[in-house]
Amino acid sequence: PDLLPTCNGEITTMSFLQDVVDILLQYVVKSFDRSTKVIDFHYPNELLQEYNWELADQPQTLEEILLNCRTTLKYAIKTGHPRYFNQLSTGLDMVGLAADWLTSAANTNMFTYEIAPVFVLLEYVTLRKMREMVGWPGGCGDGIFSPGGAISNMYAMLIARFKMFPEVKEKGMAAIPRLVAFTSEHSHFSVKKGAAALGIGTDSVILIRCDERGKMIPSDLERRIVEAKQKGFVPFLVSATAGTTVYGAFDPLIAIADICKKYKIWMHVDGAWGGGLLMSRKHKWKLNGVERANSVTWNPHKMMGVPLQCSALLVREEGLMQSCNQMHASYLFQQDKHYDLSYDTGDKALQCGRHVDVFKLWLMWRAKGTTGFEAQIDKCLELAEYLYNKIKNREGYEMVFDGKPQHTNVCFWYIPPSLRGVEDGEERTSRLMKVAPVIKARMMEYGTTMVSYQPLGDKVNFFRMVISNPAATHQDIDFLIDEIERLGQDL
């Protein structure tokens, strides 16, 4: 095509990019229009056959390229739609979107001040502010933006292991005793995944029992630590969860911190989902004790509505990430540069190439202020409480656990009329198991809304409603309930 860097390509380029921006702007406006579908659902084979997606030897025209852009967005899920409740990350923030466009245009890498001067400084400023909000004096410590909460949690395991056995970096797992980590049975699967990736092994992750609300039971944690030590294993990490994926539960961090201190174990808090509550004066008590953690995962792309991806790992001890991960590559981290080398942050990361994730968070924070994030988060929690109050005594609904939700997770069964008289037993359970998947499939085929469901432990499929989109209103919650009833009446 006749785009830059082609000679005299400026006019074609401007006109092409203007067309792309027009497509994007139409999509953005549509995302907030409740009369449009959340999803135009097609089965994978239909979508594959309907269009030619194959890559060819010959170039396509710019008209076809623009058509490709339109088609892609036509079938995209409108994650900014006020009735999209499917994931922990929802919404579409205008300033965050603008920041993402700028980041893409700047197209640089986060490893050195040399090639990302402003971005590196903004990461420094933003991570320090986040550590301050965790409660570490003066925002001391270290941190990094990583590709998602699973990797942030893996970093925590890596650093905790290095802190206890620095020789593992050179000698590997064979040189150290058998390690064990502890996390709750409701914790995110990434703790086990990290153990597998780091060669610790999933069998070395010990799952601690939770109470009926999904919070880790500290006495069970202590019992399992003592048991592991008696068997000759070395406990090296406890991962507490602040906002579990399904129930939105907050582990009792103060009690867990006491146990970690007693047995000299690294305390990690996975606040990927619940960390955003630190922005709210009304709700941050749910993370009391987080300031005693050695490391914290916090994903602004969830509760704070920053565009994907934006996940921070915060570490209380400065310099530890660097000594754990650095490899001194001399072609990147030359020691005789003419500026302060502490701003070359790349050697403390596992990645070499690292995307600029900080700018959208920083720019949104500038645009909203902490109070703006606070208002947004408080509103989402208020909506969750509204939903809970609406369905807790409504005919045809059963709550998965008692009491009002601690986060925006509201977990419930919808009981169709045909099941309401059936007494508890295998028949009722097996029929109830099928209700949520059918309603979800119908939602997607109509394209009206999306909400997640899953089984958990001995509980069959239930809906897990989560709210992190500031565009959602009371009317959208009402709509969701009506829609579930409309789609599930005949089951």
Coordinates of C-alpha atoms in Angstrom, one line a residue:
P1 CA 0.0 0.0 0.0
D2 CA 1.0 3.6 -0.5
L3 CA 1.4 4.4 3.2
L4 CA 4.4 5.8 5.0
P5 CA 7.3 5.2 4.7
T6 CA 6.5 5.2 1.0
C7 CA 7.7 8.4 -0.7
N8 CA 4.9 11.1 -0.5
G9 CA 2.8 8.7 1.5
E10 CA 1.7 11.3 4.1
I11 CA -1.8 12.1 2.5
T12 CA -2.7 8.4 2.0
T13 CA -1.5 7.6 5.5
M14 CA -3.5 10.4 7.1
S15 CA -6.7 9.4 5.3
F16 CA -6.2 5.7 6.1
L17 CA -5.7 6.3 9.8
Q18 CA -8.6 8.8 9.8
D19 CA -10.8 6.0 8.4
V20 CA -9.5 3.6 11.1
V21 CA -10.2 6.1 13.8
D22 CA -13.7 6.6 12.4
I23 CA -14.3 2.8 12.7
L24 CA -13.0 2.8 16.2
L25 CA -15.1 5.8 17.3
Q26 CA -18.2 4.3 16.0
Y27 CA -17.4 1.1 17.9
V28 CA -16.7 3.1 21.1
V29 CA -20.1 4.9 20.9
K30 CA -21.9 1.6 20.1
S31 CA -20.3 0.0 23.1
F32 CA -22.3 2.2 25.4
D33 CA -25.5 1.9 23.5
R34 CA -27.8 -0.4 25.4
S35 CA -29.9 -1.1 22.3
T36 CA -26.9 -2.8 20.6
K37 CA -25.9 -6.4 21.4
V38 CA -23.1 -7.2 23.8
I39 CA -22.1 -10.0 21.4
D40 CA -23.0 -11.1 17.8
F41 CA -22.4 -14.7 18.6
H42 CA -21.4 -17.2 15.9
Y43 CA -20.0 -20.7 16.4
P44 CA -16.3 -21.0 15.5
N45 CA -16.7 -23.1 12.3
E46 CA -19.4 -20.6 11.1
L47 CA -17.1 -17.7 11.6
L48 CA -14.2 -19.4 10.0
Q49 CA -16.3 -20.3 6.9
E50 CA -18.2 -17.0 6.6
Y51 CA -15.1 -14.9 5.8
N52 CA -11.7 -15.5 4.2
W53 CA -9.2 -15.1 7.1
E54 CA -6.3 -16.8 5.3
L55 CA -3.0 -15.1 4.8
A56 CA -2.1 -14.6 1.1
D57 CA 1.1 -14.0 -0.9
Q58 CA -0.3 -10.9 -2.5
P59 CA -1.2 -7.7 -0.7
Q60 CA -4.8 -6.6 -0.2
T61 CA -6.1 -3.1 -1.0
L62 CA -6.6 -0.6 1.8
E63 CA -10.4 -0.9 1.3
E64 CA -10.1 -4.6 2.2
I65 CA -7.9 -3.8 5.2
L66 CA -10.5 -1.4 6.5
L67 CA -13.2 -4.0 5.9
N68 CA -11.1 -6.5 8.0
C69 CA -11.1 -3.9 10.8
R70 CA -14.9 -3.5 10.7
T71 CA -15.5 -7.3 10.5
T72 CA -13.2 -7.9 13.5
L73 CA -15.0 -5.4 15.6
K74 CA -18.4 -6.6 14.4
Y75 CA -17.8 -10.0 16.1
A76 CA -15.8 -8.7 19.1
I77 CA -17.3 -8.9 22.5
K78 CA -18.2 -5.3 23.6
T79 CA -16.4 -5.5 27.0
G80 CA -17.3 -1.9 27.6
H81 CA -21.0 -2.5 27.2
P82 CA -22.9 -1.7 30.4
R83 CA -24.4 -5.2 30.4
Y84 CA -21.2 -7.2 30.0
F85 CA -20.6 -8.8 33.4
N86 CA -18.6 -11.8 32.3
Q87 CA -15.1 -11.1 33.6
L88 CA -13.4 -9.3 36.4
S89 CA -12.1 -6.8 33.8
T90 CA -14.9 -4.9 32.1
G91 CA -15.6 -1.4 31.0
L92 CA -14.0 1.0 28.5
D93 CA -12.3 4.1 29.9
M94 CA -11.9 7.0 27.5
V95 CA -8.7 8.3 29.0
G96 CA -7.3 4.8 29.3
L97 CA -8.1 4.2 25.7
A98 CA -6.4 7.4 24.6
A99 CA -3.4 6.5 26.6
D100 CA -3.3 3.0 24.9
W101 CA -3.3 4.7 21.5
L102 CA -0.5 6.9 22.5
T103 CA 1.5 4.0 23.9
S104 CA 1.1 2.1 20.6
A105 CA 2.2 5.1 18.6
A106 CA 5.3 5.5 20.8
N107 CA 6.0 1.8 20.4
T108 CA 8.9 1.4 22.7
N109 CA 10.2 -1.1 25.2
M110 CA 10.3 -0.8 29.0
F111 CA 13.8 -2.1 29.7
T112 CA 15.9 1.0 29.8
Y113 CA 15.6 4.8 30.4
E114 CA 17.6 5.1 27.2
I115 CA 14.6 4.2 25.0
A116 CA 11.6 4.8 27.3
P117 CA 12.6 7.8 29.4
V118 CA 9.1 9.2 30.3
F119 CA 7.5 5.7 30.7
V120 CA 10.3 4.5 33.0
L121 CA 9.9 7.5 35.2
L122 CA 6.1 7.1 35.2
E123 CA 6.4 3.5 36.3
Y124 CA 8.7 4.6 39.1
V125 CA 6.2 7.2 40.3
T126 CA 3.1 5.1 39.9
L127 CA 4.5 2.0 41.6
R128 CA 5.7 4.1 44.5
K129 CA 2.2 5.6 44.9
M130 CA 0.7 2.1 44.9
R131 CA 3.1 0.9 47.6
E132 CA 2.2 4.0 49.6
M133 CA -1.4 2.9 49.4
V134 CA -0.5 -0.6 50.5
G135 CA 0.9 1.1 53.6
W136 CA 4.6 0.7 53.2
P137 CA 6.4 3.7 54.8
G138 CA 7.0 6.4 52.2
G139 CA 6.2 4.0 49.4
C140 CA 9.5 2.2 49.9
G141 CA 10.3 -1.1 48.1
D142 CA 10.2 -2.2 44.5
G143 CA 7.8 -3.4 41.8
I144 CA 7.1 -4.1 38.2
F145 CA 4.2 -4.2 35.8
S146 CA 3.9 -7.7 34.5
P147 CA 1.7 -9.4 31.9
G148 CA -1.2 -10.2 34.2
G149 CA -1.9 -11.4 37.8
A150 CA -0.7 -15.0 37.1
I151 CA 2.8 -13.7 36.2
S152 CA 2.8 -11.3 39.1
N153 CA 2.0 -14.2 41.5
M154 CA 4.8 -16.2 39.9
Y155 CA 7.3 -13.3 40.4
A156 CA 6.3 -13.4 44.1
M157 CA 7.1 -17.1 44.3
L158 CA 10.4 -16.6 42.5
I159 CA 11.5 -13.8 44.7
A160 CA 10.4 -15.5 48.0
R161 CA 12.4 -18.6 47.0
F162 CA 15.4 -16.5 46.1
K163 CA 15.2 -14.6 49.4
M164 CA 15.4 -17.9 51.3
F165 CA 17.8 -19.8 49.1
P166 CA 19.8 -17.4 46.9
E167 CA 21.9 -20.3 45.6
V168 CA 18.9 -21.6 43.7
K169 CA 19.6 -19.0 41.0
E170 CA 22.8 -20.7 39.9
K171 CA 22.5 -24.2 41.2
G172 CA 18.8 -24.9 40.6
M173 CA 16.3 -26.9 42.6
A174 CA 18.6 -29.8 43.2
A175 CA 20.7 -27.7 45.5
I176 CA 17.9 -26.8 47.9
P177 CA 15.5 -28.7 50.2
R178 CA 11.9 -29.6 49.2
L179 CA 9.9 -26.4 49.4
V180 CA 6.2 -26.0 50.1
A181 CA 3.8 -23.1 49.6
F182 CA 0.4 -22.5 51.1
T183 CA -2.7 -20.9 49.7
S184 CA -6.5 -21.2 50.2
E185 CA -8.6 -23.8 48.4
H186 CA -10.5 -20.8 46.8
S187 CA -7.3 -19.1 45.6
H188 CA -6.4 -18.5 42.0
F189 CA -5.0 -21.4 39.9
S190 CA -2.0 -19.3 39.1
V191 CA -0.3 -20.2 42.4
K192 CA -0.2 -23.9 41.3
K193 CA 0.8 -22.9 37.8
G194 CA 3.7 -20.8 39.1
A195 CA 4.9 -23.7 41.2
A196 CA 4.8 -25.9 38.1
A197 CA 6.7 -23.4 36.0
L198 CA 9.4 -22.8 38.7
G199 CA 10.1 -26.5 39.2
I200 CA 8.6 -26.5 42.7
G201 CA 5.8 -28.8 41.5
T202 CA 2.0 -28.5 42.0
D203 CA 2.1 -31.2 44.8
S204 CA 4.2 -28.7 46.8
V205 CA 1.3 -26.2 47.0
I206 CA -0.8 -27.0 50.0
L207 CA -4.4 -25.9 49.9
I208 CA -5.8 -24.5 53.2
R209 CA -9.5 -24.9 54.1
C210 CA -11.9 -22.0 53.8
D211 CA -14.9 -21.0 55.8
E212 CA -18.4 -21.0 54.2
R213 CA -17.7 -17.4 53.0
G214 CA -14.5 -18.5 51.2
K215 CA -12.0 -17.0 53.6
M216 CA -8.8 -18.9 54.5
I217 CA -9.0 -20.5 58.1
P218 CA -5.8 -19.3 59.9
S219 CA -5.8 -22.3 62.4
D220 CA -5.8 -24.7 59.4
L221 CA -2.9 -22.8 57.9
E222 CA -0.8 -23.1 61.1
R223 CA -1.7 -26.8 61.4
R224 CA -0.5 -27.5 57.9
I225 CA 2.7 -25.5 58.3
V226 CA 3.6 -27.5 61.4
E227 CA 2.7 -30.7 59.6
A228 CA 4.9 -29.8 56.6
K229 CA 7.9 -28.9 58.8
Q230 CA 7.5 -32.2 60.7
K231 CA 7.8 -34.0 57.4
G232 CA 11.0 -32.2 56.7
F233 CA 9.6 -29.8 54.0
V234 CA 10.6 -26.1 54.0
P235 CA 7.6 -23.7 54.0
F236 CA 8.7 -20.7 51.9
L237 CA 5.5 -18.8 50.9
V238 CA 2.0 -18.2 52.0
S239 CA -0.2 -16.6 49.3
A240 CA -3.3 -15.0 50.9
T241 CA -6.1 -13.8 48.6
A242 CA -7.7 -10.3 48.8
G243 CA -10.8 -10.8 46.7
T244 CA -11.1 -14.4 45.5
T245 CA -12.1 -15.0 41.9
V246 CA -15.5 -16.6 42.5
Y247 CA -16.8 -15.5 46.0
G248 CA -14.8 -12.2 46.2
A249 CA -13.6 -13.2 49.6
F250 CA -10.9 -11.5 51.6
D251 CA -8.6 -13.7 53.6
P252 CA -7.9 -12.5 57.2
L253 CA -4.6 -10.9 56.5
I254 CA -3.7 -9.9 60.1
A255 CA -4.0 -13.4 61.4
I256 CA -2.1 -14.7 58.4
A257 CA 0.7 -12.1 58.9
D258 CA 1.0 -13.2 62.5
I259 CA 1.5 -16.8 61.4
C260 CA 4.0 -15.9 58.7
K261 CA 6.0 -13.9 61.2
K262 CA 6.0 -16.7 63.7
Y263 CA 7.3 -19.3 61.2
K264 CA 9.5 -16.8 59.2
I265 CA 7.6 -17.4 55.9
W266 CA 7.2 -14.9 53.0
M267 CA 3.7 -13.5 53.0
H268 CA 2.3 -12.7 49.6
V269 CA -1.1 -11.1 49.1
D270 CA -2.8 -11.8 45.8
G271 CA -5.0 -8.7 45.5
A272 CA -5.3 -8.9 41.7
W273 CA -9.1 -8.5 42.1
G274 CA -9.5 -6.9 45.5
G275 CA -6.4 -4.5 45.5
G276 CA -8.5 -1.7 43.9
L277 CA -10.4 -1.4 47.2
L278 CA -7.3 0.3 48.6
M279 CA -8.5 3.4 46.6
S280 CA -11.7 3.5 48.7
R281 CA -11.8 4.9 52.2
K282 CA -15.1 3.1 52.8
H283 CA -13.9 -0.4 51.8
K284 CA -10.1 -0.6 52.3
W285 CA -10.5 -2.1 55.8
K286 CA -11.1 -5.4 54.0
L287 CA -7.4 -5.4 53.3
N288 CA -6.3 -4.6 56.8
G289 CA -2.9 -6.3 57.4
V290 CA -1.8 -6.0 53.7
E291 CA 0.9 -3.6 54.8
R292 CA 2.6 -6.5 56.6
A293 CA 2.9 -8.5 53.4
N294 CA 6.3 -9.0 51.7
S295 CA 4.7 -8.7 48.3
V296 CA 1.4 -7.8 46.8
T297 CA -0.3 -8.4 43.4
W298 CA -2.7 -5.7 42.3
N299 CA -4.4 -5.5 38.9
P300 CA -5.6 -2.1 38.0
H301 CA -7.1 -3.7 34.8
K302 CA -9.8 -5.3 37.0
M303 CA -11.6 -3.2 39.6
M304 CA -10.1 0.1 38.5
G305 CA -11.1 -0.4 34.9
V306 CA -7.7 0.3 33.3
P307 CA -7.6 -1.2 29.8
L308 CA -5.9 -4.6 29.6
Q309 CA -3.3 -5.4 30.5
C310 CA -2.2 -3.7 33.7
S311 CA -0.9 -5.8 36.6
A312 CA 1.5 -4.7 39.2
L313 CA 3.7 -6.8 41.6
L314 CA 4.8 -4.7 44.6
V315 CA 7.7 -5.9 46.8
R316 CA 8.5 -4.5 50.2
E317 CA 12.3 -5.1 50.1
E318 CA 14.2 -2.9 47.6
G319 CA 16.9 -4.5 45.5
L320 CA 15.6 -8.1 45.8
M321 CA 14.0 -8.3 42.4
Q322 CA 17.2 -7.0 40.8
S323 CA 19.5 -9.5 42.5
C324 CA 17.0 -12.3 41.9
N325 CA 16.6 -11.7 38.2
Q326 CA 19.5 -9.7 36.8
M327 CA 21.8 -11.3 34.2
H328 CA 24.0 -8.2 33.4
A329 CA 23.5 -8.3 29.6
S330 CA 26.2 -6.0 28.5
Y331 CA 24.6 -5.0 25.2
L332 CA 21.5 -3.6 27.0
F333 CA 22.6 -2.7 30.5
Q334 CA 26.0 -1.1 29.9
Q335 CA 27.6 0.1 33.1
D336 CA 29.2 3.2 31.6
K337 CA 26.1 5.1 30.4
H338 CA 25.9 8.8 31.1
Y339 CA 22.8 8.8 33.3
D340 CA 21.6 7.2 36.6
L341 CA 21.6 3.4 35.9
S342 CA 19.0 2.8 38.6
Y343 CA 16.4 3.8 35.9
D344 CA 17.3 0.8 33.7
T345 CA 14.7 -1.4 35.2
G346 CA 14.8 -4.2 32.6
D347 CA 17.2 -6.5 34.5
K348 CA 14.8 -7.0 37.4
A349 CA 12.1 -8.4 35.0
L350 CA 11.8 -11.9 33.8
Q351 CA 11.0 -10.6 30.3
C352 CA 13.4 -8.8 28.1
G353 CA 10.8 -7.2 25.8
R354 CA 8.2 -5.6 28.0
H355 CA 5.1 -3.7 26.9
V356 CA 4.4 -0.2 28.3
D357 CA 1.5 -0.9 30.7
V358 CA 1.9 2.1 33.0
F359 CA 0.9 5.0 30.9
K360 CA -2.9 4.3 30.8
L361 CA -3.0 3.8 34.6
W362 CA -1.0 7.0 35.2
L363 CA -3.0 9.1 32.7
M364 CA -6.4 7.8 34.2
W365 CA -5.1 8.6 37.7
R366 CA -4.3 12.1 36.6
A367 CA -7.7 12.5 34.9
K368 CA -9.8 11.1 37.8
G369 CA -7.6 11.6 40.9
T370 CA -7.7 9.1 43.7
T371 CA -11.2 10.3 44.5
G372 CA -12.4 9.5 41.0
F373 CA -11.3 5.9 41.3
E374 CA -12.8 5.8 44.8
A375 CA -16.2 7.0 43.5
Q376 CA -16.1 4.5 40.6
I377 CA -15.3 1.6 42.9
D378 CA -17.8 2.6 45.6
K379 CA -20.5 2.8 42.9
C380 CA -19.7 -0.8 41.7
L381 CA -19.9 -2.1 45.3
E382 CA -23.2 -0.3 45.8
L383 CA -24.6 -2.0 42.7
A384 CA -23.5 -5.4 43.9
E385 CA -25.3 -4.8 47.2
Y386 CA -28.4 -3.6 45.2
L387 CA -28.4 -6.9 43.3
Y388 CA -27.9 -8.9 46.5
N389 CA -30.8 -7.1 48.2
K390 CA -33.0 -7.6 45.1
I391 CA -32.6 -11.4 44.8
K392 CA -31.9 -12.6 48.4
N393 CA -35.6 -13.1 49.1
R394 CA -36.9 -13.2 45.5
E395 CA -38.8 -16.3 44.4
G396 CA -36.6 -18.5 42.2
Y397 CA -33.3 -17.4 43.6
E398 CA -31.0 -19.1 46.1
M399 CA -27.8 -17.5 47.4
V400 CA -24.6 -19.6 47.4
F401 CA -23.5 -18.2 50.7
D402 CA -25.3 -16.1 53.4
G403 CA -24.7 -12.4 54.0
K404 CA -24.0 -9.4 51.8
P405 CA -21.1 -9.7 49.4
Q406 CA -17.7 -8.3 50.5
H407 CA -16.7 -7.4 47.0
T408 CA -18.8 -7.1 43.8
N409 CA -19.2 -10.9 43.4
V410 CA -22.8 -12.0 43.9
C411 CA -23.1 -15.8 43.6
F412 CA -26.6 -17.3 43.2
W413 CA -28.6 -20.1 41.6
Y414 CA -31.6 -19.4 39.5
I415 CA -34.3 -22.1 40.2
P416 CA -36.7 -22.4 37.2
P417 CA -40.4 -22.9 38.1
S418 CA -40.3 -26.6 37.3
L419 CA -37.6 -27.2 40.0
R420 CA -39.1 -25.0 42.8
G421 CA -41.2 -27.8 44.3
V422 CA -38.6 -30.6 43.9
E423 CA -36.9 -31.6 47.2
D424 CA -33.2 -31.7 47.7
G425 CA -31.6 -34.8 46.2
E426 CA -29.7 -36.2 43.2
E427 CA -32.4 -35.4 40.7
R428 CA -32.7 -31.8 41.7
T429 CA -28.9 -31.4 41.8
S430 CA -28.4 -32.9 38.3
R431 CA -31.2 -30.7 36.8
L432 CA -29.9 -27.6 38.6
M433 CA -26.4 -28.2 37.2
K434 CA -27.8 -27.7 33.7
V435 CA -29.7 -24.5 34.3
A436 CA -27.0 -21.9 34.3
P437 CA -25.2 -23.2 31.2
V438 CA -28.4 -23.2 29.1
I439 CA -29.3 -19.6 30.3
K440 CA -25.8 -18.5 29.5
A441 CA -25.9 -20.0 26.0
R442 CA -29.2 -18.3 25.3
M443 CA -27.8 -15.0 26.6
M444 CA -25.0 -15.2 24.1
E445 CA -27.2 -16.3 21.2
Y446 CA -29.5 -13.3 21.8
G447 CA -26.5 -11.2 22.5
T448 CA -28.3 -9.3 25.3
T449 CA -25.9 -9.7 28.3
M450 CA -23.1 -12.0 29.6
V451 CA -22.6 -13.2 33.1
S452 CA -20.3 -16.0 34.3
Y453 CA -21.2 -19.3 35.9
Q454 CA -19.2 -22.2 37.4
P455 CA -19.3 -25.1 39.9
L456 CA -17.2 -24.9 43.1
G457 CA -16.4 -27.7 45.5
D458 CA -19.7 -29.6 46.1
K459 CA -21.8 -26.8 44.6
V460 CA -23.2 -27.3 41.1
N461 CA -23.2 -24.6 38.5
F462 CA -24.2 -21.2 39.9
F463 CA -24.0 -17.6 38.4
R464 CA -21.2 -15.4 39.5
M465 CA -22.1 -11.9 38.9
V466 CA -19.3 -9.3 39.1
I467 CA -19.4 -5.6 38.6
S468 CA -16.4 -3.5 37.6
N469 CA -17.8 -1.4 34.9
P470 CA -18.7 2.1 36.0
A471 CA -21.1 2.4 33.1
A472 CA -23.5 -0.1 34.7
T473 CA -26.6 1.2 36.5
H474 CA -29.4 -0.1 38.7
Q475 CA -31.5 -0.5 35.4
D476 CA -28.8 -2.9 34.0
I477 CA -29.0 -5.0 37.2
D478 CA -32.8 -5.1 36.8
F479 CA -32.4 -6.0 33.2
L480 CA -30.1 -8.9 34.0
I481 CA -32.6 -10.4 36.5
D482 CA -35.5 -10.0 34.0
E483 CA -33.3 -11.6 31.3
I484 CA -32.3 -14.6 33.5
E485 CA -36.0 -15.2 34.2
R486 CA -37.1 -14.7 30.6
L487 CA -34.5 -17.2 29.4
G488 CA -34.9 -19.7 32.2
Q489 CA -38.7 -19.9 32.7
D490 CA -39.2 -23.0 30.6
L491 CA -36.2 -25.0 31.9

